[in-house]
Amino acid sequence: MNLIVNKTESLKGSIFIPGSKSHTIRAVVIASMSDGVSYLHNPLKSFDTKAALNACESLGAVIEEKDNLWIIKGTGGKLNKPLKTLDMMNSGTSLNLVTGISSLADFEVTLDGDESLRKRPMQSLIKSLTDLGVLAETFNDEGLPPIKIKGPVKGGKTVINGLNSQYVSSLLICLPLAKNDTEIFVEDLHEVPYVKITLNWLNEQNIKYESKKDLSWFKIYGNQKYKPFDKNIPSDWSSAAFPICAGLITKSDIIIKGPDINDVQGDKGILKLLEKMGAQITVSNDDINVKGSRLKGCVIDLNAMPDALPVMSVIGCIAEGETIIINVAQARIKETDRIKVMTEELKKMGADVKELPDGMKIKKSKLKGAGLNGHHDHRVIMALSLAGLTSQGETVIDTAESVGVTFPDYIKKMQKIGANFKLV
């Protein structure tokens, strides 16, 4: 599908942000490993979370989906052998976390995904699981899917690279169910807030572990259990970034509803970054009031929130002066190489943008409408849609259906507050 975007002067009204992808997938995996029935309220219903649901069902969880509630009867860590390959579609989070729990089984589990997912290197996670007693077979030396895993994981000691924080989270979630204790030594940890989301879940589950303050070392105690829970899934700060930024770059006055400023999600840090650039943002209870603002460029460190790179690159085109995005090399190993892709697509619109090894250098630019490739990447598509709101002429973005990965109603909700969007 194509998303057609035309210049929009202002937005008005309110928009509710769906549940967090990071929380939802962790909730599904932990509920599926628990010994009892869990209740997930306000889960994100998207392509990515569906991949996690389907995989956990194949491994033995019993899942009932209602309007805004998922009821999951867990396996107690005793998995069923899947009848076929687990299709993780385009979900890197689901792939990494389900690979971890699959290592608990004493039978072979095969995980695969779409063309994009087959480009995601997983060698560091695979090596750590192998260190801990798992047999693993991958497509090549980079650990690309499809992946065959046979446990059970025993525990012990391992060193893991933290460039992708999901590798660390995968181990943290599966190893409490291993037979023995495990020491994890983490090298070059990025995306620290995402590991903290995982640790928050472990804390709520009373999982016993030790860690260094900088999260470079963990000791996970084995022979533990997950317990069922009843939890409301917080709204997704990564998704909230798009309407927030849309309000700032147009002459708008809008309310963003749902995100909790006290939640552990790292992407709430985008508010401080935007305020540093001159944004008019007011937070009260669960509402965020955003008004059109004159923004100034600055240096932006996105190491803790790499998912914000696409939208912040668009902000860089609108802000006065120069914006430099740094310390986010891991943005190259997401659904796409987002540094490369955003540089290429914004240049088509006339942006003065330069690709850096770990980020981007962007100068204020007068954008013009263009035909753009969304690269089947939900965050790239949503970011480019914001660029279209401020451009002269029509912008056409292909593969627009991919917004369903994290924000299925994005286009409809943006239309409701006045965005000149048309899906064809």
Coordinates of C-alpha atoms in Angstrom, one line a residue, residues 26 56 74 111 119 178 240 296 330 347:
R26 CA 8.0 -9.7 27.5
C56 CA 4.3 -19.3 22.5
G74 CA 1.3 -20.9 30.9
L111 CA 12.9 -20.4 14.3
K119 CA 19.4 -10.5 7.8
A178 CA 17.8 -23.3 33.9
A240 CA 4.2 8.3 21.0
K296 CA 16.9 24.6 17.4
Q330 CA 23.0 -0.1 16.5
K347 CA 17.9 13.4 0.4

